Short mmCIF file of C-alpha atoms in Angstrom, two decimals:
data_model
loop_
_atom_site.label_atom_id
_atom_site.label_comp_id
_atom_site.label_asym_id
_atom_site.label_seq_id
_atom_site.Cartn_x
_atom_site.Cartn_y
_atom_site.Cartn_z
CA MET L 2 0.00 0.00 0.00
CA ASP L 3 1.18 3.51 -0.81
CA ALA L 4 2.02 5.90 2.01
CA GLY L 5 -1.02 7.66 3.42
CA THR L 6 -3.56 5.34 1.74
CA VAL L 7 -4.46 2.99 4.62
CA ASN L 8 -7.46 3.89 6.77
CA PRO L 9 -6.15 5.24 10.12
CA ALA L 10 -9.10 3.50 11.82
CA SER L 11 -7.43 0.12 11.35
CA VAL L 12 -6.04 -2.58 13.64
CA TRP L 13 -2.45 -3.77 13.28
CA ILE L 14 -1.16 -6.78 15.21
CA HIS L 15 2.40 -7.12 16.50
CA ARG L 16 3.23 -10.80 17.01
CA PHE L 17 6.46 -10.25 18.90
CA TYR L 18 6.94 -13.92 19.76
CA ASP L 19 6.78 -15.42 16.22
CA GLU L 20 10.52 -15.31 15.51
CA SER L 21 11.14 -17.29 18.69
CA ALA L 22 8.41 -19.88 18.06
CA ASP L 23 9.18 -23.25 16.46
CA THR L 24 5.65 -23.14 15.04
CA PHE L 25 6.96 -20.88 12.24
CA SER L 26 10.59 -21.96 11.91
CA GLU L 27 12.69 -25.05 12.43
CA GLU L 28 15.44 -22.81 13.83
CA PRO L 29 13.70 -20.13 15.84
CA GLU L 30 15.67 -17.16 17.10
CA GLY L 31 16.26 -16.65 20.80
CA PHE L 32 13.82 -14.25 22.35
CA SER L 33 15.11 -10.77 23.15
CA PHE L 34 12.89 -8.41 25.08
CA GLN L 35 14.60 -5.29 23.74
CA ASP L 36 14.48 -6.61 20.15
CA ALA L 37 10.76 -7.19 20.51
CA ALA L 38 10.31 -3.59 21.63
CA ARG L 39 12.50 -2.34 18.76
CA ASP L 40 10.41 -4.34 16.28
CA LEU L 41 7.29 -2.75 17.74
CA PHE L 42 8.82 0.68 17.14
CA LYS L 43 9.46 -0.28 13.49
CA LEU L 44 5.83 -1.35 13.13
CA ILE L 45 4.58 1.90 14.67
CA ARG L 46 6.61 3.96 12.22
CA LEU L 47 5.27 1.82 9.36
CA VAL L 48 1.69 2.35 10.56
CA LEU L 49 2.17 6.11 10.76
CA GLU L 50 3.70 6.16 7.27
CA LYS L 51 0.97 4.08 5.65
CA THR L 52 -1.98 5.73 7.42
CA GLY L 53 -0.78 9.30 7.80
CA ALA L 54 -2.03 9.20 11.41
CA PRO L 55 -0.15 11.42 13.89
CA LYS L 56 0.00 8.77 16.63
CA VAL L 57 -1.16 5.24 17.48
CA PHE L 58 -3.05 3.56 20.29
CA LEU L 59 -1.36 0.52 21.86
CA VAL L 60 -3.49 -2.33 23.24
CA ALA L 61 -1.56 -5.12 24.94
CA HIS L 62 -2.15 -8.29 26.92
CA SER L 63 0.10 -9.68 29.67
CA MET L 64 3.80 -9.48 28.70
CA GLY L 65 2.81 -7.33 25.71
CA GLY L 66 2.17 -4.50 28.15
CA LEU L 67 5.77 -4.73 29.36
CA ILE L 68 6.96 -4.67 25.73
CA CYS L 69 5.00 -1.41 25.36
CA ARG L 70 6.55 0.04 28.50
CA SER L 71 10.05 -0.94 27.35
CA LEU L 72 9.30 0.79 24.05
CA LEU L 73 8.14 3.96 25.77
CA GLN L 74 10.57 4.10 28.69
CA ARG L 75 13.80 2.91 27.03
CA ILE L 76 13.73 2.05 23.31
CA ILE L 77 12.23 5.24 21.85
CA PRO L 78 14.11 7.61 24.21
CA GLU L 79 17.39 5.91 23.29
CA ALA L 80 16.58 5.82 19.56
CA LEU L 81 15.82 9.55 19.56
CA ALA L 82 18.71 10.61 21.79
CA GLY L 83 20.50 13.76 20.66
CA ALA L 84 24.00 13.86 19.21
CA ASP L 85 25.29 14.57 22.71
CA GLY L 86 23.45 11.51 24.04
CA GLU L 87 20.78 13.62 25.75
CA ILE L 88 17.72 11.48 26.60
CA ASP L 89 14.13 12.72 26.50
CA PRO L 90 12.20 10.27 28.74
CA SER L 91 8.87 11.43 27.25
CA ALA L 92 9.91 10.84 23.62
CA GLY L 93 7.45 7.93 23.29
CA ASN L 94 4.59 10.38 23.52
CA ARG L 95 5.52 11.64 20.04
CA PHE L 96 4.38 8.34 18.54
CA VAL L 97 1.88 6.87 21.03
CA ALA L 98 -1.30 8.61 22.16
CA ARG L 99 -2.74 6.09 24.63
CA VAL L 100 -1.94 2.63 26.01
CA PHE L 101 -4.40 0.04 27.33
CA THR L 102 -3.07 -3.08 29.08
CA TYR L 103 -4.95 -6.26 29.90
CA ALA L 104 -3.60 -8.24 32.87
CA THR L 105 -0.03 -6.97 32.50
CA PRO L 106 2.42 -7.78 35.35
CA HIS L 107 3.56 -4.17 35.70
CA GLY L 108 5.14 -5.03 39.04
CA GLY L 109 6.50 -8.35 37.86
CA ILE L 110 5.29 -11.77 38.95
CA ARG L 111 5.48 -12.86 42.56
CA PHE L 112 4.25 -16.00 44.29
CA ALA L 113 2.11 -16.46 47.38
CA ILE L 114 4.15 -19.53 48.34
CA GLY L 115 7.85 -20.15 48.95
CA PHE L 116 8.57 -17.02 51.00
CA GLY L 117 10.45 -15.44 48.07
CA LEU L 118 12.59 -18.51 47.30
CA LEU L 119 10.87 -19.23 43.97
CA GLU L 120 11.48 -15.68 42.78
CA ARG L 121 15.16 -15.83 43.75
CA ILE L 122 15.66 -19.13 41.89
CA ARG L 123 13.83 -17.76 38.82
CA ASP L 124 15.86 -14.55 38.72
CA ALA L 125 19.20 -16.26 39.39
CA THR L 126 18.80 -19.01 36.77
CA GLY L 127 16.69 -17.18 34.19
CA ILE L 128 14.87 -20.48 33.62
CA GLN L 129 12.82 -20.37 30.40
CA GLY L 130 13.47 -16.63 30.28
CA ALA L 131 11.13 -16.07 33.22
CA ASP L 132 13.54 -13.61 34.84
CA ILE L 133 11.96 -10.91 32.64
CA PHE L 134 9.31 -10.73 35.37
CA GLY L 135 11.90 -10.08 38.08
CA PRO L 136 12.99 -6.60 39.22
CA ASP L 137 16.59 -6.82 37.94
CA ARG L 138 15.63 -7.58 34.33
CA MET L 139 12.73 -5.14 34.50
CA TYR L 140 15.12 -2.39 35.57
CA ASP L 141 17.29 -3.26 32.58
CA TYR L 142 14.62 -3.05 29.87
CA LEU L 143 12.72 -0.13 31.43
CA THR L 144 15.64 2.19 32.16
CA PRO L 145 17.81 3.88 29.48
CA GLU L 146 21.50 3.20 30.03
CA LYS L 147 22.35 6.92 29.99
CA LEU L 148 20.02 7.55 32.92
CA ARG L 149 21.14 4.74 35.21
CA ARG L 150 23.58 6.87 37.15
CA LYS L 151 20.67 9.05 38.20
CA ARG L 152 18.00 6.32 38.29
CA THR L 153 19.69 3.52 40.16
CA ARG L 154 18.54 -0.05 40.69
CA ASP L 155 18.03 0.69 44.39
CA ASP L 156 15.53 3.44 43.55
CA PHE L 157 13.72 1.41 40.89
CA ILE L 158 10.06 0.53 41.50
CA PRO L 159 8.61 -1.56 38.64
CA THR L 160 5.08 -0.20 38.97
CA GLU L 161 6.21 3.42 38.56
CA ILE L 162 6.77 5.42 35.39
CA PRO L 163 9.05 8.43 36.02
CA ASP L 164 7.24 11.76 36.23
CA ASP L 165 9.07 13.06 33.15
CA GLY L 166 8.19 9.99 31.07
CA PHE L 167 5.07 8.86 29.23
CA PRO L 168 2.03 10.45 30.94
CA VAL L 169 0.34 7.92 33.23
CA ASP L 170 -3.06 9.54 32.57
CA GLU L 171 -2.83 8.09 29.06
CA LEU L 172 -2.18 4.54 30.33
CA PHE L 173 -5.08 2.34 31.49
CA CYS L 174 -4.62 -0.92 33.42
CA LEU L 175 -7.35 -3.56 33.36
CA VAL L 176 -6.89 -5.88 36.35
CA GLY L 177 -8.33 -9.37 36.71
CA SER L 178 -9.50 -10.81 40.03
CA ASN L 179 -10.56 -14.35 39.13
CA PRO L 180 -7.84 -17.02 39.50
CA GLU L 181 -10.26 -19.95 39.47
CA ASP L 182 -10.84 -19.98 35.70
CA TYR L 183 -7.13 -19.91 34.86
CA ASP L 184 -6.31 -23.59 34.35
CA VAL L 185 -2.78 -23.32 32.91
CA ALA L 186 -0.46 -26.06 34.27
CA PHE L 187 -3.52 -27.88 35.64
CA GLY L 188 -4.27 -24.96 37.94
CA LEU L 189 -0.85 -24.93 39.58
CA SER L 190 -0.18 -21.37 38.41
CA SER L 191 -3.22 -19.92 40.15
CA LYS L 192 -2.36 -21.80 43.34
CA ALA L 193 1.21 -20.50 43.26
CA VAL L 194 0.32 -16.81 42.83
CA GLY L 195 -2.61 -16.99 45.26
CA ALA L 196 -6.22 -15.89 45.51
CA ARG L 197 -5.53 -12.16 45.05
CA SER L 198 -4.75 -12.58 41.37
CA ASP L 199 -6.08 -13.40 37.92
CA GLY L 200 -4.36 -16.78 38.10
CA LEU L 201 -0.96 -15.48 36.96
CA VAL L 202 -0.61 -11.81 37.94
CA GLN L 203 -1.31 -10.65 41.47
CA ILE L 204 -3.75 -7.75 41.73
CA ASP L 205 -1.20 -5.51 43.45
CA ASN L 206 1.24 -5.96 40.54
CA ALA L 207 -1.23 -5.45 37.67
CA ALA L 208 -1.30 -1.65 37.53
CA VAL L 209 1.04 1.31 37.17
CA ARG L 210 0.93 3.67 40.12
CA GLY L 211 -1.21 6.73 39.37
CA ALA L 212 -2.68 5.32 36.16
CA PRO L 213 -6.46 4.86 35.79
CA LEU L 214 -7.55 1.26 36.27
CA ALA L 215 -10.53 -1.03 36.54
CA VAL L 216 -10.82 -4.35 38.35
CA VAL L 217 -13.03 -7.02 36.74
CA HIS L 218 -13.75 -10.58 37.84
CA ARG L 219 -11.98 -12.31 34.97
CA SER L 220 -8.99 -14.63 34.72
CA HIS L 221 -5.68 -13.97 32.97
CA SER L 222 -6.72 -15.67 29.72
CA GLY L 223 -8.77 -18.50 28.32
CA ARG L 224 -12.42 -18.94 27.45
CA TYR L 225 -13.55 -16.88 30.44
CA GLY L 226 -10.48 -14.66 30.40
CA ILE L 227 -10.07 -10.92 30.55
CA VAL L 228 -9.10 -10.36 26.89
CA ASN L 229 -12.31 -11.52 25.22
CA SER L 230 -14.57 -10.21 27.98
CA GLU L 231 -17.35 -7.66 27.61
CA GLU L 232 -15.92 -5.86 30.65
CA GLY L 233 -12.59 -5.51 28.87
CA TYR L 234 -14.11 -4.22 25.65
CA GLN L 235 -16.29 -1.64 27.40
CA ASN L 236 -13.36 -0.24 29.40
CA LEU L 237 -11.13 -0.30 26.32
CA GLN L 238 -13.38 1.65 23.97
CA ARG L 239 -14.34 4.19 26.65
CA PHE L 240 -10.71 4.86 27.55
CA LEU L 241 -9.48 5.13 23.97
CA PHE L 242 -12.36 7.18 22.60
CA GLY L 243 -14.13 8.67 25.63
CA ASP L 244 -14.29 12.45 25.88
CA LEU L 245 -15.28 12.66 29.56
CA LYS L 246 -13.13 11.56 32.50
CA ILE L 247 -15.09 10.76 35.69
CA GLU L 248 -13.30 10.54 39.04
CA VAL L 249 -15.15 9.31 42.13
CA GLU L 250 -13.93 9.89 45.70
CA LEU L 251 -15.13 9.39 49.26
CA VAL L 252 -14.96 12.60 51.28
CA GLY L 253 -15.55 13.28 54.97
CA PHE L 254 -15.74 9.61 55.99
CA THR L 255 -14.96 9.07 59.68
CA VAL L 256 -15.74 5.36 59.75
CA GLY L 257 -14.50 3.71 62.93
CA LYS L 258 -14.49 6.86 65.01
CA ALA L 259 -16.44 5.08 67.76
CA ALA L 260 -15.05 1.58 67.11
CA PRO L 261 -12.05 -0.06 68.82
CA PRO L 262 -8.82 0.00 66.79
CA GLU L 263 -8.93 -3.75 66.07
CA VAL L 264 -12.07 -3.35 63.93
CA GLU L 265 -11.25 -3.24 60.20
CA PHE L 266 -13.55 -1.74 57.57
CA GLN L 267 -13.78 -2.84 53.93
CA LEU L 268 -15.82 -1.32 51.13
CA ASP L 269 -17.18 -3.23 48.15
CA VAL L 270 -17.42 -1.03 45.06
CA GLY L 271 -19.20 -1.76 41.78
CA LEU L 272 -19.89 0.46 38.78
CA ALA L 273 -22.74 -0.19 36.37
CA ILE L 274 -23.52 1.85 33.24
CA ARG L 275 -27.00 1.98 31.74
CA GLY L 276 -27.36 -0.36 28.79
CA LEU L 277 -24.46 -2.68 29.67
CA PRO L 278 -24.95 -6.26 30.94
CA VAL L 279 -21.76 -6.19 33.06
CA LEU L 280 -20.07 -4.19 35.78
CA VAL L 281 -17.17 -2.18 34.33
CA HIS L 282 -15.43 -2.08 37.71
CA GLU L 283 -15.83 -4.41 40.69
CA GLN L 284 -13.81 -4.59 43.90
CA SER L 285 -15.20 -6.82 46.62
CA ALA L 286 -14.23 -8.84 49.67
CA ALA L 287 -15.60 -11.94 47.93
CA HIS L 288 -12.93 -11.45 45.26
CA PHE L 289 -10.22 -10.55 47.80
CA CYS L 290 -9.89 -6.96 46.59
CA PRO L 291 -12.18 -4.61 48.54
CA VAL L 292 -11.26 -0.97 49.12
CA GLN L 293 -9.62 -0.76 52.53
CA ILE L 294 -11.12 2.09 54.56
CA GLU L 295 -8.57 3.59 56.90
CA HIS L 296 -9.68 3.51 60.51
CA TRP L 297 -10.46 7.06 61.58
CA ARG L 298 -8.02 8.40 64.15
CA GLU L 299 -8.04 11.58 66.19
CA GLY L 300 -6.12 14.30 64.42
CA ASP L 301 -6.58 12.95 60.90
CA PRO L 302 -8.14 15.47 58.49
CA ILE L 303 -11.78 14.46 58.19
CA ASP L 304 -12.15 15.67 54.62
CA SER L 305 -9.26 13.67 53.16
CA PRO L 306 -10.58 12.21 49.89
CA VAL L 307 -10.33 8.45 49.30
CA PRO L 308 -10.16 7.68 45.55
CA LEU L 309 -12.67 5.01 44.57
CA LEU L 310 -12.41 4.77 40.81
CA THR L 311 -11.82 6.57 37.53
CA THR L 312 -13.92 5.84 34.49
CA PHE L 313 -14.50 7.32 31.06
CA LEU L 314 -17.63 8.10 29.08
CA SER L 315 -18.20 9.06 25.49
CA SER L 316 -20.80 11.67 24.63
CA LYS L 317 -20.73 10.43 21.02
CA ALA L 318 -21.32 6.74 21.75
CA PRO L 319 -24.73 5.23 20.91
CA ARG L 320 -27.09 5.43 23.89
CA PRO L 321 -29.90 3.16 25.03
CA ARG L 322 -33.42 3.88 23.84
CA VAL L 323 -36.12 4.11 26.47
CA GLY L 324 -39.73 4.41 25.35
CA GLY L 325 -38.54 4.68 21.74
CA ARG L 326 -36.34 7.72 22.47
CA GLU L 327 -32.59 7.91 22.88
CA VAL L 328 -31.81 8.90 26.45
CA PRO L 329 -30.28 12.40 26.70
CA ARG L 330 -28.01 11.65 29.65
CA LEU L 331 -25.31 9.17 30.56
CA ARG L 332 -26.46 7.20 33.61
CA HIS L 333 -24.38 5.03 35.88
CA ALA L 334 -24.84 3.45 39.29
CA LEU L 335 -22.20 3.25 42.00
CA LYS L 336 -22.85 0.27 44.27
CA LEU L 337 -21.30 0.55 47.75
CA ARG L 338 -21.26 -1.98 50.58
CA LEU L 339 -19.39 -1.44 53.86
CA MET L 340 -18.43 -4.35 56.10
CA SER L 341 -16.35 -4.67 59.26
CA ILE L 342 -14.51 -7.45 61.02
CA THR L 343 -12.35 -7.71 64.12
CA GLU L 344 -8.66 -8.45 63.59
CA LYS L 345 -6.08 -8.95 66.35
CA GLU L 346 -2.43 -9.83 65.72
CA GLY L 347 -3.17 -11.06 62.22
CA HIS L 348 -6.14 -13.24 63.20
CA PHE L 349 -9.82 -12.62 62.50
CA PHE L 350 -12.40 -13.03 65.26
CA PHE L 351 -16.02 -13.90 64.49
CA ASP L 352 -17.68 -13.71 67.92
CA ASP L 353 -19.77 -10.69 66.96
CA HIS L 354 -19.57 -11.20 63.18
CA MET L 355 -22.63 -11.81 61.01
CA GLU L 356 -21.59 -13.48 57.77
CA GLN L 357 -22.39 -11.60 54.53
CA THR L 358 -24.17 -8.89 56.49
CA GLU L 359 -23.04 -5.36 55.78
CA ASP L 360 -22.94 -2.39 58.14
CA TRP L 361 -24.16 -0.17 55.32
CA GLN L 362 -25.05 -0.50 51.69
CA ASP L 363 -26.56 1.82 49.13
CA THR L 364 -26.43 2.67 45.44
CA LEU L 365 -25.74 6.13 44.12
CA LEU L 366 -27.51 6.83 40.85
CA VAL L 367 -25.83 9.51 38.72
CA ASP L 368 -26.95 11.17 35.48
CA ILE L 369 -24.43 13.19 33.49
CA GLU L 370 -25.37 15.49 30.62
CA PRO L 371 -22.30 16.01 28.43
CA PRO L 372 -21.02 19.45 27.49
CA THR L 373 -22.16 21.12 24.29
CA ALA L 374 -20.66 23.74 22.01
CA GLN L 375 -22.72 26.35 23.84
CA ARG L 376 -22.10 24.90 27.32
CA PRO L 377 -18.47 23.85 27.93
CA LEU L 378 -19.17 22.06 31.24
CA PRO L 379 -21.40 19.05 31.94
CA LYS L 380 -24.44 18.90 34.19
CA ALA L 381 -25.00 16.18 36.77
CA TRP L 382 -27.85 14.84 38.91
CA ALA L 383 -27.54 12.27 41.69
CA ALA L 384 -29.70 10.44 44.24
CA TRP L 385 -29.27 7.52 46.63
CA ASN L 386 -31.30 4.40 45.94
CA SER L 387 -32.55 4.44 49.54
CA THR L 388 -34.21 7.82 48.90
CA ILE L 389 -35.82 6.96 45.55
CA PRO L 390 -39.42 5.78 46.04
CA THR L 391 -39.70 4.21 42.58
CA ALA L 392 -37.90 1.50 40.62
CA LEU L 393 -34.48 2.78 39.58
CA ARG L 394 -35.38 2.66 35.89
CA ASP L 395 -38.23 5.08 36.61
CA TRP L 396 -36.09 7.65 38.43
CA ASP L 397 -36.64 11.02 36.81
CA PRO L 398 -34.24 13.52 38.42
CA ASP L 399 -35.56 17.00 39.17
CA ASP L 400 -33.97 20.30 40.21
CA ASN L 401 -33.48 19.04 43.78
CA ASP L 402 -31.26 16.24 42.46
CA GLN L 403 -28.98 18.48 40.41
CA LEU L 404 -25.47 18.82 41.78
CA LYS L 405 -23.90 22.24 41.92
CA ASP L 406 -20.52 22.87 40.39
CA THR L 407 -18.24 23.62 43.37
CA ASP L 408 -15.06 24.27 41.38
CA SER L 409 -14.50 27.43 39.37
CA THR L 410 -11.61 25.98 37.37
CA PRO L 411 -12.28 26.29 33.62
CA GLU L 412 -13.26 23.03 31.89
CA HIS L 413 -13.45 21.31 35.25
CA TRP L 414 -16.71 20.31 36.92
CA GLN L 415 -16.91 19.08 40.50
CA GLY L 416 -19.88 18.30 42.70
CA ARG L 417 -20.72 16.25 45.76
CA ILE L 418 -23.67 14.53 47.35
CA ASP L 419 -23.95 13.81 51.06
CA VAL L 420 -24.71 10.29 52.24
CA PRO L 421 -28.30 9.80 53.46
CA GLU L 422 -28.91 11.33 56.88
CA VAL L 423 -29.62 7.97 58.52
CA SER L 424 -26.08 6.82 57.58
CA ARG L 425 -24.12 9.79 58.90
CA ALA L 426 -23.69 8.52 62.45
CA LEU L 427 -21.76 5.55 61.02
CA LEU L 428 -20.03 7.10 58.03
CA GLY L 429 -19.42 10.65 59.24
CA LEU L 430 -21.44 13.81 59.73
CA ASN L 431 -19.86 15.30 56.59
CA ALA L 432 -19.55 12.06 54.63
CA GLY L 433 -20.30 12.15 50.94
CA ILE L 434 -19.26 11.25 47.41
CA ARG L 435 -17.40 13.72 45.24
CA LEU L 436 -17.57 13.56 41.46
CA THR L 437 -15.11 15.31 39.17
CA VAL L 438 -15.82 15.49 35.45
CA THR L 439 -13.26 16.86 33.02
CA PRO L 440 -13.47 17.03 29.21
CA ARG L 441 -10.78 14.93 27.54
CA THR L 442 -9.14 15.37 24.16
CA LEU L 443 -6.31 13.71 22.27
CA THR L 444 -3.11 15.70 22.01
CA PHE L 445 -1.03 15.45 18.84
#
């Protein structure tokens, strides 16, 4: 195809493992992580030449996400270094607009068994090339050689991208929380990495610090895996093409103020969007990944926000039709469930525990009307399920439900809704949910 003739809205696949697979060659080449990232850079430049697009989106599964990070953090900065060897850590942003990773071990792969011995054997022997998931090799392929005097191995944290590198706001991490459906090695993998995982990657290692993420109850791969899931697709297309960023935070929560210090509080969080048959984000105690609510202590600032989730919406996406008409607003429901349990010296006590019984639960229904050419900021309405006298589908918000914009920053909308009055003795007299909506555009 001639340069500039391929539709930019096309999908290109980088099969970085083919040269090392005996499926395609009797004498396969040895796998090189850096070479795979360099080949990806060649493909990106080919795509830009053939399509005329200014940048690409990268979508990666598992180790592919680390290939993308090596490309952005080391390969492109080194390839574009100046004549004096000067490195621009953000050089990857000239070619890549956004990155979406499915179940990528951003923090490497660790095991829930062996007390660290398995990791040390893996990293020392490099058996089957598995040391690429250890911190020493990760430091090597994620850090340009010219910067290693300043960014030493001792300071290296795999889950962090340097502040002057690729912008973490443009990287989304989809995290799986279901190890049971991952049956690789007859299920031994999921047993080795433990329950807080997708069967291969532990939840704590599946995201870059500061990047938006979603947790979904899917396994690392397979028939019921995260890649071919509806949850994955919905998060993917909203992140890549969404023009509204929604951030949700707890504010003013003083949970535990009257409880003894050994009582722990956990919050289940689920996000549903009208018209979708799945939750696009789900953290729960049942899946070993609830939001831990810090026990309130005297002297702590009461209004410290606790981030719950970040999601994306598209004002241009097709909307559900209700009563034959396309709905004018984007509606989603935030499902919250607070539970507590007594823990002393690492042991749980169930004397006063009531199984699967929450201290508080409610659902916050939110309608967002996207900005228009005449109105640069969105509008929002919200109400708690416990205060709505009708079925949720029949909720018709009125002026009393509209949230006021409490932030005067241009192109930045922020509002809050207090928790129902009956819940304030438990949650806090000033407890509420804060929503921040910001318009989002691609930068070229």
